[in-house]
Amino acid sequence: WSSGQDAWQSTWQAHCLLTGKQVLVRPPSSEPILGVCESIDASGCLLVRTLEGVIKITSGEILDWQ
């Protein structure tokens, strides 16, 4: 994504197993976040919808997904 090309984004979306799934993500130095994976944005952040709204996750560990 750093090259400015956006072809990777549509390819990722087509093959992503997490989109639409409930995920539990632990960002570094933070409490785990539970929500539904919506997408990945143009900068490579995972977008997770929680009860508080959409959260951008720049890095972290997927602890569980369903």
JSON list of C-alpha atoms in Angstrom, two decimals:
[
{"chain": "A", "resi": 1, "resn": "TRP", "atom": "CA", "xyz": [0.00, 0.00, 0.00]},
{"chain": "A", "resi": 2, "resn": "SER", "atom": "CA", "xyz": [2.90, 2.37, 0.49]},
{"chain": "A", "resi": 3, "resn": "SER", "atom": "CA", "xyz": [3.42, 2.48, -3.29]},
{"chain": "A", "resi": 4, "resn": "GLY", "atom": "CA", "xyz": [0.14, 4.34, -3.69]},
{"chain": "A", "resi": 5, "resn": "GLN", "atom": "CA", "xyz": [-1.48, 1.55, -5.71]},
{"chain": "A", "resi": 6, "resn": "ASP", "atom": "CA", "xyz": [-4.90, 0.42, -4.53]},
{"chain": "A", "resi": 7, "resn": "ALA", "atom": "CA", "xyz": [-5.14, -2.92, -6.36]},
{"chain": "A", "resi": 8, "resn": "TRP", "atom": "CA", "xyz": [-3.99, -4.74, -3.22]},
{"chain": "A", "resi": 9, "resn": "GLN", "atom": "CA", "xyz": [-7.05, -3.47, -1.33]},
{"chain": "A", "resi": 10, "resn": "SER", "atom": "CA", "xyz": [-9.63, -5.07, -3.63]},
{"chain": "A", "resi": 11, "resn": "THR", "atom": "CA", "xyz": [-7.57, -8.29, -3.74]},
{"chain": "A", "resi": 12, "resn": "TRP", "atom": "CA", "xyz": [-7.38, -8.38, 0.05]},
{"chain": "A", "resi": 13, "resn": "GLN", "atom": "CA", "xyz": [-11.14, -7.84, 0.33]},
{"chain": "A", "resi": 14, "resn": "ALA", "atom": "CA", "xyz": [-11.84, -10.66, -2.10]},
{"chain": "A", "resi": 15, "resn": "HIS", "atom": "CA", "xyz": [-9.76, -13.13, -0.07]},
{"chain": "A", "resi": 16, "resn": "CYS", "atom": "CA", "xyz": [-10.21, -11.90, 3.49]},
{"chain": "A", "resi": 17, "resn": "LEU", "atom": "CA", "xyz": [-11.69, -14.47, 5.87]},
{"chain": "A", "resi": 18, "resn": "LEU", "atom": "CA", "xyz": [-12.37, -11.87, 8.57]},
{"chain": "A", "resi": 19, "resn": "THR", "atom": "CA", "xyz": [-14.70, -9.44, 6.77]},
{"chain": "A", "resi": 20, "resn": "GLY", "atom": "CA", "xyz": [-18.14, -9.68, 8.34]},
{"chain": "A", "resi": 21, "resn": "LYS", "atom": "CA", "xyz": [-16.90, -11.91, 11.16]},
{"chain": "A", "resi": 22, "resn": "GLN", "atom": "CA", "xyz": [-16.81, -11.12, 14.86]},
{"chain": "A", "resi": 23, "resn": "VAL", "atom": "CA", "xyz": [-13.18, -10.65, 15.89]},
{"chain": "A", "resi": 24, "resn": "LEU", "atom": "CA", "xyz": [-11.30, -10.24, 19.13]},
{"chain": "A", "resi": 25, "resn": "VAL", "atom": "CA", "xyz": [-8.17, -8.17, 18.52]},
{"chain": "A", "resi": 26, "resn": "ARG", "atom": "CA", "xyz": [-5.47, -7.22, 21.01]},
{"chain": "A", "resi": 27, "resn": "PRO", "atom": "CA", "xyz": [-3.62, -4.08, 19.93]},
{"chain": "A", "resi": 28, "resn": "PRO", "atom": "CA", "xyz": [-0.17, -3.55, 21.49]},
{"chain": "A", "resi": 29, "resn": "SER", "atom": "CA", "xyz": [-0.37, -2.05, 24.99]},
{"chain": "A", "resi": 30, "resn": "SER", "atom": "CA", "xyz": [-4.16, -2.04, 24.98]},
{"chain": "A", "resi": 31, "resn": "GLU", "atom": "CA", "xyz": [-7.16, -4.05, 26.10]},
{"chain": "A", "resi": 32, "resn": "PRO", "atom": "CA", "xyz": [-8.63, -6.51, 23.58]},
{"chain": "A", "resi": 33, "resn": "ILE", "atom": "CA", "xyz": [-11.27, -5.11, 21.22]},
{"chain": "A", "resi": 34, "resn": "LEU", "atom": "CA", "xyz": [-14.38, -7.10, 20.31]},
{"chain": "A", "resi": 35, "resn": "GLY", "atom": "CA", "xyz": [-16.31, -6.18, 17.19]},
{"chain": "A", "resi": 36, "resn": "VAL", "atom": "CA", "xyz": [-17.13, -7.04, 13.60]},
{"chain": "A", "resi": 37, "resn": "CYS", "atom": "CA", "xyz": [-14.42, -6.73, 10.97]},
{"chain": "A", "resi": 38, "resn": "GLU", "atom": "CA", "xyz": [-15.66, -4.34, 8.31]},
{"chain": "A", "resi": 39, "resn": "SER", "atom": "CA", "xyz": [-12.74, -3.84, 6.00]},
{"chain": "A", "resi": 40, "resn": "ILE", "atom": "CA", "xyz": [-9.20, -2.64, 5.59]},
{"chain": "A", "resi": 41, "resn": "ASP", "atom": "CA", "xyz": [-8.62, 0.99, 4.75]},
{"chain": "A", "resi": 42, "resn": "ALA", "atom": "CA", "xyz": [-6.27, 2.47, 2.16]},
{"chain": "A", "resi": 43, "resn": "SER", "atom": "CA", "xyz": [-3.48, 2.79, 4.74]},
{"chain": "A", "resi": 44, "resn": "GLY", "atom": "CA", "xyz": [-3.69, -0.90, 5.75]},
{"chain": "A", "resi": 45, "resn": "CYS", "atom": "CA", "xyz": [-5.60, -0.45, 9.02]},
{"chain": "A", "resi": 46, "resn": "LEU", "atom": "CA", "xyz": [-8.15, -3.07, 10.04]},
{"chain": "A", "resi": 47, "resn": "LEU", "atom": "CA", "xyz": [-11.57, -1.47, 10.54]},
{"chain": "A", "resi": 48, "resn": "VAL", "atom": "CA", "xyz": [-13.57, -3.04, 13.37]},
{"chain": "A", "resi": 49, "resn": "ARG", "atom": "CA", "xyz": [-17.12, -1.96, 14.25]},
{"chain": "A", "resi": 50, "resn": "THR", "atom": "CA", "xyz": [-17.74, -1.95, 18.00]},
{"chain": "A", "resi": 51, "resn": "LEU", "atom": "CA", "xyz": [-20.65, -0.69, 20.07]},
{"chain": "A", "resi": 52, "resn": "GLU", "atom": "CA", "xyz": [-18.80, 2.65, 20.26]},
{"chain": "A", "resi": 53, "resn": "GLY", "atom": "CA", "xyz": [-18.29, 2.93, 16.48]},
{"chain": "A", "resi": 54, "resn": "VAL", "atom": "CA", "xyz": [-15.61, 1.95, 13.98]},
{"chain": "A", "resi": 55, "resn": "ILE", "atom": "CA", "xyz": [-12.08, 1.59, 15.32]},
{"chain": "A", "resi": 56, "resn": "LYS", "atom": "CA", "xyz": [-8.95, 1.68, 13.16]},
{"chain": "A", "resi": 57, "resn": "ILE", "atom": "CA", "xyz": [-6.43, -0.93, 14.26]},
{"chain": "A", "resi": 58, "resn": "THR", "atom": "CA", "xyz": [-2.93, -0.35, 12.92]},
{"chain": "A", "resi": 59, "resn": "SER", "atom": "CA", "xyz": [-1.40, -3.47, 14.48]},
{"chain": "A", "resi": 60, "resn": "GLY", "atom": "CA", "xyz": [-2.38, -6.22, 16.84]},
{"chain": "A", "resi": 61, "resn": "GLU", "atom": "CA", "xyz": [-3.04, -9.90, 17.33]},
{"chain": "A", "resi": 62, "resn": "ILE", "atom": "CA", "xyz": [-6.27, -11.61, 16.30]},
{"chain": "A", "resi": 63, "resn": "LEU", "atom": "CA", "xyz": [-7.10, -13.65, 19.39]},
{"chain": "A", "resi": 64, "resn": "ASP", "atom": "CA", "xyz": [-10.36, -15.16, 18.08]},
{"chain": "A", "resi": 65, "resn": "TRP", "atom": "CA", "xyz": [-12.78, -14.88, 15.19]},
{"chain": "A", "resi": 66, "resn": "GLN", "atom": "CA", "xyz": [-16.15, -16.42, 14.36]}
]
